[in-house]
Coordinates of C-alpha atoms in Angstrom, one line a residue:
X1 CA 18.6 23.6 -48.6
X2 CA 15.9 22.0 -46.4
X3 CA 18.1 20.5 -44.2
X4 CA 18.7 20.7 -40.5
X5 CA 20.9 20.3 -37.7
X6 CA 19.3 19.6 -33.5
X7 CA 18.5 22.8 -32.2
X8 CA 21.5 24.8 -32.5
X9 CA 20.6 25.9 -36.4
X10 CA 24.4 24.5 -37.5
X11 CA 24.5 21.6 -40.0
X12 CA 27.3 19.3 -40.8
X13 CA 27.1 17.7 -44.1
X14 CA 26.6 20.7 -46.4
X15 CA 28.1 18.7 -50.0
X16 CA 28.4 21.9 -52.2
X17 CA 29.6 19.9 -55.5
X18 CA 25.6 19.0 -55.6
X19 CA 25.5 22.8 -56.6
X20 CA 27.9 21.7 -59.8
X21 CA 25.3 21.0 -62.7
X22 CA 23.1 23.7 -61.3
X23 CA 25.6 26.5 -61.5
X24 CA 27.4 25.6 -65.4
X25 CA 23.8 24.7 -66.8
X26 CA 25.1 24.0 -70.5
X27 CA 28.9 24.9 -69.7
X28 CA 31.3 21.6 -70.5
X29 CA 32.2 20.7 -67.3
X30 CA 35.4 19.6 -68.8
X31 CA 36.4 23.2 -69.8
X32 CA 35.4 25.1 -66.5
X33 CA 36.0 24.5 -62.8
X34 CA 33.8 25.4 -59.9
X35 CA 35.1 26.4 -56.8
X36 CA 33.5 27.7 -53.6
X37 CA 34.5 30.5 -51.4
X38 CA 33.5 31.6 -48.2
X39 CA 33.8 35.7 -49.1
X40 CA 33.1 36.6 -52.3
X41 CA 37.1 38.5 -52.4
X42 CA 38.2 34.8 -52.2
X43 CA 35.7 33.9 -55.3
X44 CA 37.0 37.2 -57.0
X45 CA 40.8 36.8 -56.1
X46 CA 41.3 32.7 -57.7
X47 CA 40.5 29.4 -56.6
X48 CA 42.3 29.0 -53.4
X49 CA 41.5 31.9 -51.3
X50 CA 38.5 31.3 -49.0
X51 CA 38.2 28.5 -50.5
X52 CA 35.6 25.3 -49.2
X53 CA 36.4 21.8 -50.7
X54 CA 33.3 20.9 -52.6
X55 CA 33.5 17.3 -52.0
X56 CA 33.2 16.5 -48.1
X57 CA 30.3 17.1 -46.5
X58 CA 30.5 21.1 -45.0
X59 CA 29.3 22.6 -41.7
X60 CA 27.8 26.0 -41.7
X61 CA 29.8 28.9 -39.9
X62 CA 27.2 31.1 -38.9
X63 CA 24.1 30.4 -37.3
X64 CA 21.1 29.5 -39.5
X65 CA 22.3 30.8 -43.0
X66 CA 25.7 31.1 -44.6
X67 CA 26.2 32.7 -48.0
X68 CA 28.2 30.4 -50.2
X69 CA 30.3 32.6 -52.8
X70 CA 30.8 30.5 -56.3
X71 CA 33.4 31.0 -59.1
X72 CA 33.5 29.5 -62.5
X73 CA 37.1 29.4 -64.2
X74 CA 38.1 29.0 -67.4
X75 CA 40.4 26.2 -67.6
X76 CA 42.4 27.2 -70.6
X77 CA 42.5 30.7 -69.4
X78 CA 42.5 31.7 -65.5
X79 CA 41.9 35.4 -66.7
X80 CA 38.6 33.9 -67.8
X81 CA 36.0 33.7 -64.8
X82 CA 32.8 34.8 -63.1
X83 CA 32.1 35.3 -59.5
X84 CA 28.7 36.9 -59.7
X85 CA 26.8 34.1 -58.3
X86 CA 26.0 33.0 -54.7
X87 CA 23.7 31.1 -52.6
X88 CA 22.8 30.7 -48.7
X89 CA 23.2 28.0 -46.8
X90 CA 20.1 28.0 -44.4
X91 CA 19.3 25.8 -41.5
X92 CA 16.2 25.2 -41.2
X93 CA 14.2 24.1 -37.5
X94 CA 13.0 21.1 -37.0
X95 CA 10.0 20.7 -35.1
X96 CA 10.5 20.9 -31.3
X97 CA 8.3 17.9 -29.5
X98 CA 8.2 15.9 -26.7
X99 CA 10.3 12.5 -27.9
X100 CA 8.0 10.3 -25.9
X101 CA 4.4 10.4 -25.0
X102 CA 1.6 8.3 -23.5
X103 CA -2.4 7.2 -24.8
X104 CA -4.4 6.1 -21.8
X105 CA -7.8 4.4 -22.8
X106 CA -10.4 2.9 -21.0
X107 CA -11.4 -0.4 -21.5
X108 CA -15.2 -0.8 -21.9
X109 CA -15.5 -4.5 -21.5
X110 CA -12.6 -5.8 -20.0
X111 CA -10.7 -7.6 -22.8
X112 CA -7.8 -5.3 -22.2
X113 CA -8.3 -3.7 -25.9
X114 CA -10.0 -0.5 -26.8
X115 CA -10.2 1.8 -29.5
X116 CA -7.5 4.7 -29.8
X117 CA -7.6 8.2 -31.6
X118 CA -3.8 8.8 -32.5
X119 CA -4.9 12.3 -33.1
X120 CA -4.8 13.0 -29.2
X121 CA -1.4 12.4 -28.6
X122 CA -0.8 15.4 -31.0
X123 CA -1.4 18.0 -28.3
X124 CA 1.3 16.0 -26.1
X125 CA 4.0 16.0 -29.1
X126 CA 3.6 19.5 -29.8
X127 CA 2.8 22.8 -28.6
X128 CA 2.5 24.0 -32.1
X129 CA 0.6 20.8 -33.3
X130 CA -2.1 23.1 -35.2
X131 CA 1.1 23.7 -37.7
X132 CA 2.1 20.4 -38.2
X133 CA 1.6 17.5 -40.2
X134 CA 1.2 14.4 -38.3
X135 CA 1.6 10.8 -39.5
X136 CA 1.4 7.7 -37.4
X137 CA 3.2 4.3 -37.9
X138 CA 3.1 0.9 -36.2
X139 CA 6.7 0.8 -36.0
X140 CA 9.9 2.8 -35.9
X141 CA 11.3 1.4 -38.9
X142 CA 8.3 2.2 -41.2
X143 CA 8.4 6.1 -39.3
X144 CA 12.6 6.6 -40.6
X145 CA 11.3 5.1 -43.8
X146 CA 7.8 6.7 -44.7
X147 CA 6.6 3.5 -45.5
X148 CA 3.5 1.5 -44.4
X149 CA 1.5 4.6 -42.3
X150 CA -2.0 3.3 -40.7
X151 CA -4.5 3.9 -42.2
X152 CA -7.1 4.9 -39.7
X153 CA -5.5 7.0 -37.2
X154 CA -8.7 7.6 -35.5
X155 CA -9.7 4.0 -34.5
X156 CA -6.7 2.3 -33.4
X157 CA -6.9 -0.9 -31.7
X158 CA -3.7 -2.0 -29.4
X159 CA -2.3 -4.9 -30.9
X160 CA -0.9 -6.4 -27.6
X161 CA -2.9 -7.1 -24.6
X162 CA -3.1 -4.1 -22.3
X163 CA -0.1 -2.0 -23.7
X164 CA 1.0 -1.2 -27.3
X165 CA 3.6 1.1 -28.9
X166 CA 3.8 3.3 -32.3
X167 CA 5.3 6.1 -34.1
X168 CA 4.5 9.4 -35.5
X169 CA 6.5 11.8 -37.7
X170 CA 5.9 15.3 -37.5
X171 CA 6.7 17.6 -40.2
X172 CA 6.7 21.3 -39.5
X173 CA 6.5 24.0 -42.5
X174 CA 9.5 24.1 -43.3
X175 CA 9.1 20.6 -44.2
X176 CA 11.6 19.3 -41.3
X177 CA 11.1 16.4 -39.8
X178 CA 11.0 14.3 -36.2
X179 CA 9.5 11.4 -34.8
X180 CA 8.0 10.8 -31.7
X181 CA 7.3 7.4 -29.9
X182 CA 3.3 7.5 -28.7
X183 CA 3.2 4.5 -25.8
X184 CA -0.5 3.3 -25.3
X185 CA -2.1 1.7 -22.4
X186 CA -5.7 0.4 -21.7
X187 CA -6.9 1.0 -18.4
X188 CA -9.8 0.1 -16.2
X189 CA -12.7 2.8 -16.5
X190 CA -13.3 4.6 -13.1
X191 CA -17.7 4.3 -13.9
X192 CA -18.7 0.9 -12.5
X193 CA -20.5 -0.8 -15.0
X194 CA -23.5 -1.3 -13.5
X195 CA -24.0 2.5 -13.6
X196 CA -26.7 3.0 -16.1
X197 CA -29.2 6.1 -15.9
X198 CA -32.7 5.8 -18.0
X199 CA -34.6 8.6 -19.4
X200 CA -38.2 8.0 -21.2
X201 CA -40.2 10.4 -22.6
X202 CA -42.9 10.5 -25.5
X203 CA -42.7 11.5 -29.2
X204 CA -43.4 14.3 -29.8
X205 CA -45.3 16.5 -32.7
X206 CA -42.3 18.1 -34.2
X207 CA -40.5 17.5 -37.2
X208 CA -36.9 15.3 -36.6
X209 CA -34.9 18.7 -35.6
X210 CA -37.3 20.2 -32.9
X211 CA -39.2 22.4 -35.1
X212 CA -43.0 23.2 -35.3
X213 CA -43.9 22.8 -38.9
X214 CA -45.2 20.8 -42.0
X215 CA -43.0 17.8 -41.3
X216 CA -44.2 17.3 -37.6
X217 CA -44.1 14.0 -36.8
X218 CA -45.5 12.2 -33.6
X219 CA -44.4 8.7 -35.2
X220 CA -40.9 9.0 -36.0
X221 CA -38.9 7.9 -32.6
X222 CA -37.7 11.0 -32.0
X223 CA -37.8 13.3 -29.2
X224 CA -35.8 15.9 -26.8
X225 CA -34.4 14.9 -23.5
X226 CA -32.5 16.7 -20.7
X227 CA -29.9 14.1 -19.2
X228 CA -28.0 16.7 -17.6
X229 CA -29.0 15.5 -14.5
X230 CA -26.2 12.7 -14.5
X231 CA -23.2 14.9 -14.8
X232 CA -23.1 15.7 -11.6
X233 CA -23.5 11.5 -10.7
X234 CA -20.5 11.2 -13.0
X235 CA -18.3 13.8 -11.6
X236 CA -18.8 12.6 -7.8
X237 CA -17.1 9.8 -8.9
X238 CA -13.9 11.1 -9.5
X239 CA -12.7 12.9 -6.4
X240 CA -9.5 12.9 -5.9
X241 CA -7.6 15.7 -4.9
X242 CA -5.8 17.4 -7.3
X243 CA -7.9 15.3 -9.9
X244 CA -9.0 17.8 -13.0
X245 CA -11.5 16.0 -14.9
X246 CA -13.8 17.1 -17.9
X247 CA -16.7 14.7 -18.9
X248 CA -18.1 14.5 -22.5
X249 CA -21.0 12.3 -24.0
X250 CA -20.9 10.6 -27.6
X251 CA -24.2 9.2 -29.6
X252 CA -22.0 6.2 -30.0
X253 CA -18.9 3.9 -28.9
X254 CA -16.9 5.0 -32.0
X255 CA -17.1 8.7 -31.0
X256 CA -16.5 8.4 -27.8
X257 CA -13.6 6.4 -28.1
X258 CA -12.1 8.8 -30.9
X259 CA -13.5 11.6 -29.0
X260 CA -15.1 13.6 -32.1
X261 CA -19.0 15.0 -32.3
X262 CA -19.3 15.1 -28.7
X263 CA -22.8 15.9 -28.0
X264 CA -22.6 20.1 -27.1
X265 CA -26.1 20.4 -25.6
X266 CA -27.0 17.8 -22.7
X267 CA -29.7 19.6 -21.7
X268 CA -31.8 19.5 -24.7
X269 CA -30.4 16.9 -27.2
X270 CA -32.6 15.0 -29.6
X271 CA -32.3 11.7 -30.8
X272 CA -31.7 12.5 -34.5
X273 CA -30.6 9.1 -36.3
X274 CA -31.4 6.9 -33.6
X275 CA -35.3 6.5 -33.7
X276 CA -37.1 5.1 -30.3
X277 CA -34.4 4.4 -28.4
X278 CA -30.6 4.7 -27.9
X279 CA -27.5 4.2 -26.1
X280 CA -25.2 8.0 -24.6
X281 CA -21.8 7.0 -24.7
X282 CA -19.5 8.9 -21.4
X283 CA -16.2 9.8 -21.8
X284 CA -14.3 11.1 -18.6
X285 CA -10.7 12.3 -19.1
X286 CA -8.0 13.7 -17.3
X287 CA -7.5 17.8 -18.4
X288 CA -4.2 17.9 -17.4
X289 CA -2.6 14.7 -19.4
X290 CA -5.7 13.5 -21.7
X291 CA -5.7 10.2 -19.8
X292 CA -8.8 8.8 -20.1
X293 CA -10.6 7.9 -16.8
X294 CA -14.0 6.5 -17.4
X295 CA -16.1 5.3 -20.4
X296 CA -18.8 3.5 -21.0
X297 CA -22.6 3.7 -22.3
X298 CA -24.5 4.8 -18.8
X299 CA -27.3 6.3 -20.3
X300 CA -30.3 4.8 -22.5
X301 CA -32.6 7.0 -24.2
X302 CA -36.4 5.7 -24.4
X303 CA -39.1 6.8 -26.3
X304 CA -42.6 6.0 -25.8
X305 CA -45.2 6.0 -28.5
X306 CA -47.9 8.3 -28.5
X307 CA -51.7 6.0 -28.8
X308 CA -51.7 5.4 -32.0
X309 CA -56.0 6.5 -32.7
X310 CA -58.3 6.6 -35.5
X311 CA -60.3 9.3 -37.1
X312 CA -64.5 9.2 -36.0
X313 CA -67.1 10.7 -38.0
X314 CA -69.0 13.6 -37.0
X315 CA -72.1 12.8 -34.4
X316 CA -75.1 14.7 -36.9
X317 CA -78.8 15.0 -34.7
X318 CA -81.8 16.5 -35.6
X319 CA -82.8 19.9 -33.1
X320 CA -85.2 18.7 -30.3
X321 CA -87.4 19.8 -28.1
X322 CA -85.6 18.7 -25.2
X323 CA -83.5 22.2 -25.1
X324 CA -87.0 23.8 -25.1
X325 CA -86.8 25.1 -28.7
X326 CA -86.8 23.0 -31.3
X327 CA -85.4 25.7 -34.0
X328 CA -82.2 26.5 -31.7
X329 CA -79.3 24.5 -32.8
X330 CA -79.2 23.1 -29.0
X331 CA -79.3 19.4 -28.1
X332 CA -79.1 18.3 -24.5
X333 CA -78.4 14.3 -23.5
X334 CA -75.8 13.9 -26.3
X335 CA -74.3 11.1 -25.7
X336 CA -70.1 11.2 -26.6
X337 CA -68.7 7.8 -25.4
X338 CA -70.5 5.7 -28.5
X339 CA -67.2 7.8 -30.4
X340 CA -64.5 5.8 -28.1
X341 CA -64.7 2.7 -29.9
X342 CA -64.0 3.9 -33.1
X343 CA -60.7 6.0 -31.7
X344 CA -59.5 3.6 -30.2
X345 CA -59.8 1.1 -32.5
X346 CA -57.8 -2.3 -31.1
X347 CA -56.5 -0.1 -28.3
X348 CA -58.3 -1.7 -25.1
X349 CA -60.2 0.9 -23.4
X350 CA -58.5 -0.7 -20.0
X351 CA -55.3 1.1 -21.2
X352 CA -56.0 4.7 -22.0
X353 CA -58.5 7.3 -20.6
X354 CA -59.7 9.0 -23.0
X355 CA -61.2 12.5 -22.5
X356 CA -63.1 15.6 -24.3
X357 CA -62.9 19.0 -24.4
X358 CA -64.0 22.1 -25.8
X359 CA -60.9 23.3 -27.3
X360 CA -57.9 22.5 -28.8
X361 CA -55.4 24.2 -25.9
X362 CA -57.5 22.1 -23.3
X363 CA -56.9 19.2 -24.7
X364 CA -53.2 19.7 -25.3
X365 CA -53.2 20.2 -22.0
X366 CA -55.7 18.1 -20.6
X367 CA -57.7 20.9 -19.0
X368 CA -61.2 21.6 -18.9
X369 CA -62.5 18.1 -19.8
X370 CA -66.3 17.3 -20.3
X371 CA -67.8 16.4 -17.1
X372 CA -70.3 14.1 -18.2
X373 CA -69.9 13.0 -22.1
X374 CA -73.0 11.1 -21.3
X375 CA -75.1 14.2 -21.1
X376 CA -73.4 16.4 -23.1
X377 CA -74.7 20.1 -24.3
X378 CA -73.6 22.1 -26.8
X379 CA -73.0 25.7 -26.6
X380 CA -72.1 26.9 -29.8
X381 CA -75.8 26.3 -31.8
X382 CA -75.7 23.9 -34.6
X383 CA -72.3 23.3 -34.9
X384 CA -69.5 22.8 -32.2
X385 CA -66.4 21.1 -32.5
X386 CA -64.7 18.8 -30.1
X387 CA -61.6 17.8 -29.1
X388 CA -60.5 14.3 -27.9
X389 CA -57.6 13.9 -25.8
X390 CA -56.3 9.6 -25.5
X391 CA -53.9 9.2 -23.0
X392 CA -51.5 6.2 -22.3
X393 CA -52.3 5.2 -18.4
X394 CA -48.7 3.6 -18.3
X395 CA -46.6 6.0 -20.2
X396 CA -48.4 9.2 -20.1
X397 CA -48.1 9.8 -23.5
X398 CA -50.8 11.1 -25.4
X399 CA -52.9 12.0 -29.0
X400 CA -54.4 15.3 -29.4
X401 CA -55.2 14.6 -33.1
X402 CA -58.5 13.6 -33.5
X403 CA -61.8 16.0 -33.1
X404 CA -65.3 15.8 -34.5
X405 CA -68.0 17.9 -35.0
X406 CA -71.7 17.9 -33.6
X407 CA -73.8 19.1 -36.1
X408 CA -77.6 20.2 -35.1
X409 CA -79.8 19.9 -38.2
X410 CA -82.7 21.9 -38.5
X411 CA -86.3 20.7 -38.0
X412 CA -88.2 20.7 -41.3
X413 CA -90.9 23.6 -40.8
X414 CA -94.5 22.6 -41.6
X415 CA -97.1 24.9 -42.5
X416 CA -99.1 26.6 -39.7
X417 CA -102.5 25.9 -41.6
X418 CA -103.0 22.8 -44.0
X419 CA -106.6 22.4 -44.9
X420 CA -108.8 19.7 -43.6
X421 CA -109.1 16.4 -45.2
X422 CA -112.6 16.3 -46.1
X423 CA -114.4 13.2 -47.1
X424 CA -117.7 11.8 -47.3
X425 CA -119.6 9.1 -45.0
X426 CA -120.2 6.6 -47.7
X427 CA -122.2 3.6 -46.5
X428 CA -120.4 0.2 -47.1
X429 CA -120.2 -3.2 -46.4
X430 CA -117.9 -2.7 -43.3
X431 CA -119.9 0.8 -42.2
X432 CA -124.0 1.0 -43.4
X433 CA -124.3 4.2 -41.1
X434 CA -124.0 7.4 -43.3
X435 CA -124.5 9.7 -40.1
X436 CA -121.7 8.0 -38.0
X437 CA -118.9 9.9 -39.3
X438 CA -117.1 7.3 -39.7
X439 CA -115.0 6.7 -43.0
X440 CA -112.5 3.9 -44.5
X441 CA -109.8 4.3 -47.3
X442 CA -108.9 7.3 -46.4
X443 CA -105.9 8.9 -48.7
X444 CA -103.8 11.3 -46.1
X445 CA -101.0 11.6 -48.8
X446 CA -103.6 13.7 -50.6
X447 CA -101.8 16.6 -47.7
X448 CA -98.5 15.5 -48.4
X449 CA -98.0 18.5 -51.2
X450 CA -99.6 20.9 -48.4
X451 CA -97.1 20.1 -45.9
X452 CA -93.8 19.8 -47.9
X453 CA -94.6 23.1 -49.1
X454 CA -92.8 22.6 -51.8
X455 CA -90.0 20.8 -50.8
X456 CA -88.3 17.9 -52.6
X457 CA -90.5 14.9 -51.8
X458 CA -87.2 12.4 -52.3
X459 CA -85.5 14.6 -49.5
X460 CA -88.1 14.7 -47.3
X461 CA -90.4 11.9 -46.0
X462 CA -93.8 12.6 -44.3
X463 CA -95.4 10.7 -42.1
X464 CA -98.7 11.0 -39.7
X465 CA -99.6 9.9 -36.5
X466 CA -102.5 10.4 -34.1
X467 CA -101.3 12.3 -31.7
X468 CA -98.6 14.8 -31.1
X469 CA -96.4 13.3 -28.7
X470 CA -96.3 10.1 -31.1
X471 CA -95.5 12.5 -34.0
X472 CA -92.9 14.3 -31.6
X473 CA -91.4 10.4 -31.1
X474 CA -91.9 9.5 -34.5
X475 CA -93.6 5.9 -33.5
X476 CA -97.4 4.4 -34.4
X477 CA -97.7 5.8 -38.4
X478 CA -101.2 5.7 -40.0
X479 CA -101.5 4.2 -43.3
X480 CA -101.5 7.1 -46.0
X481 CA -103.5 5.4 -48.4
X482 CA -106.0 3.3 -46.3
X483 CA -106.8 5.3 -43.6
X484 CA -110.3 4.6 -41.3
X485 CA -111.1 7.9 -39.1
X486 CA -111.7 7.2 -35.6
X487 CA -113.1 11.4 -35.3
X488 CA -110.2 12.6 -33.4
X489 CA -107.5 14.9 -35.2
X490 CA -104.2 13.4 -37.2
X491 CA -101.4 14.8 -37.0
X492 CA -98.2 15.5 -39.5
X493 CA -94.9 14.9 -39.0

């Protein structure tokens, strides 16, 4: 029977004659009588040896179990019985706790309410609280009865100011049952509330859980930051002797004050489902009673964005002479800074330096940078990428993102020998001397064909000048159709 005494595994109110319709099953009651019988000679001998009356309540007589000896008689006949069946008597244990127990919680703004978990008392009732079945009630009555248990045992709010009681039955596995009174008090957290510790740092180019791969994200609020730096702060607070202290850290005020998800890794925690910034919780309780000591939110997490810059297009220039060699994919004097603009779009240049670099590990680094992106060379002929490094001047935070390439296009080659134009010196109305070598309307597109040499005339455009250097600088064109000779040589570009 799941029944059970104190502690002393004896039980007084036994009532056997529940046993009754168990024992006869589809037996008239009328015809038989049951009797019970401490040794089964008693049940075996008649109905008054060893015999227990059935109907007051019957205390055990051993410890724990006490087998129960039964024996059905015929009424008509006595000769007519059966002893053969018995049953024990066990006494089961309830579960052993402490009767009375006390919830300290701190008080985070001084209203003289806060937020309980029940659940923590459970170590105080019982040292075998892992086995148990704990439910809480906001009074005695509803505990005895079962009735009416709260609902939310982890966010309890004291009903009175300062100081509130409830109840909790605890049910071991044996299905036994005692209740325990759980007293709670609000008290004054030992952190002054002015304590408050800030840590900034910058997105970063990872994905939301810290790792390198096709979901990195420099835009999504969310970093990792080391605030391990304040445990020791929080600890120096609490120095009494004796004192035994152990200091947790919650994402929010409804963790902490139920004390579940603490954050395990201070020192390199990421801001997972609070993007850009947000608000540690600190918990400081006592190790030795569970009281709790301090709580608050002393720590803000900030993070900075990264500049947020635009793509540029590629800087493409012709090969010059300037490098000494017009056919060698080098340019000097290229000029890098016209690309600023364009990355930083509405940024204002007054906030951000922005830099260049050769490669991408300079610029994650900010290493290397171009000395003079005014008078830039390029060392890697006809095409060489670089990298542009933009970095807040306030926050530090930077974009590595953007690069471009320089491309150095080949001069068109012309033909080391294109045959003179030759015309004849036609007297006219403008020029009556046919010795003065002197001619008008002269066609120098006739040498176009000679000098593309077979290149696509719409790609290529051909133009000639008098001398070389104005070729070279592409500036005074002749006509190509009405050209007038002045004897000294044209020349194609």
């Amino acid at each position: 029977m799941n029944n059970g005494g104190d502690t002393d595994s004896f039980y007084n109110n036994f009532l056997l004659s529940t046993k009754d319709s168990e024992i006869l099953g589809l037996l008239d009651p009328n015809l038989c009588t049951i009797t019970y019988h401490k040794s089964f000679i008693g049940a075996q001998t008649d109905q008054f040896t060893d015999v227990i009356d059935k109907t007051i309540p019957y205390r055990n007589k051993t410890a724990h179990s006490q087998t129960i000896y039964v024996r059905v008689e015929n009424n008509a006949n006595a000769v007519c019985n059966d002893a053969s069946v018995s049953f024990n008597l066990t006494v089961l244990k309830l579960p052993i706790i402490n009767a009375v127990v006390e919830l300290k919680q701190c008080d985070n703004d001084t209203d003289a309410f806060a937020d309980f978990n029940l659940e923590e008392a459970r170590t105080d009732i019982s040292a075998d609280y892992l086995n148990e079945t704990f439910v809480y009630y906001g009074s005695l009555a509803d505990a005895q009865k079962n009735t009416s248990p709260i609902i939310n045992p982890l966010v309890f709010q004291n009903r009175k100011v300062t100081k509130d009681t409830v109840w909790a039955t605890v049910t071991n596995t044996n299905g036994c049952e005692r209740i325990a009174q759980i007293n709670l008090t609000v008290s004054t957290t030992g952190i002054p509330a002015s304590f408050l510790r800030t840590f900034n740092t910058c997105d970063d180019l990872l994905d939301s859980n810290g790792n390198n791969n096709v979901n990195n994200n420099d835009t999504d609020g969310i970093s990792s930051f080391d605030f391990s730096s304040v445990d020791s702060e929080i600890r120096n607070l609490f120095t009494a002797v004796g004192q035994q202290i152990d200091v947790t850290y919650y994402r929010n005020e409804a963790d902490a004050a139920a004390e579940i998800n603490a954050i395990n890794d201070i020192t390199n925690y990421r801001n997972i489902g609070y993007p850009n910034t947000q608000t540690i919780y600190v918990r400081v309780d006592n190790t030795l009673d569970n009281d709790c000591l301090g709580f608050g939110p002393h720590i803000f997490l900030n993070i900075d964005p990264v500049p947020n810059i635009n793509p540029t297009n590629n800087l493409e220039l012709c090969d010059d002479f300037d490098s000494g060699n017009f056919d060698d994919g080098i340019n000097i004097n290229i000029d890098l800074n016209p690309q600023i603009s364009t990355i930083l779009g509405s940024l204002s240049p007054m906030d951000y330096d922005v830099s260049f670099h050769r490669n991408e590990a300079d610029a994650n680094t900010g290493n290397a940078p171009i000395a003079n992106p005014s008078n830039f060379t390029n060392t890697i002929r006809d095409l060489q990428t670089i990298y542009v490094r933009v970095v807040n001047k306030t926050t530090g935070c930077f974009n590595t993102k953007v690069k471009f390439d320089i491309i150095i296009h080949p001069l068109p080659t012309i033909a080391s020998s294109i045959l003179d134009l030759k015309v004849c010196d036609v007297p006219n109305s403008i020029d009556s001397d046919p010795r003065n070598r002197l001619a008008q309307n002269i066609s120098l597109g006739d040498r176009d064909a000679d000098v593309l040499d077979g290149r696509d005339p719409n790609i290529f455009l051909v133009s000639y000048h008098k001398t070389l250097q104005d070729a070279i600088d592409n500036i005074s064109p002749l006509s190509k159709t009405n050209y007038a000779n002045d004897p000294l040589t044209t020349n194609a570009s």
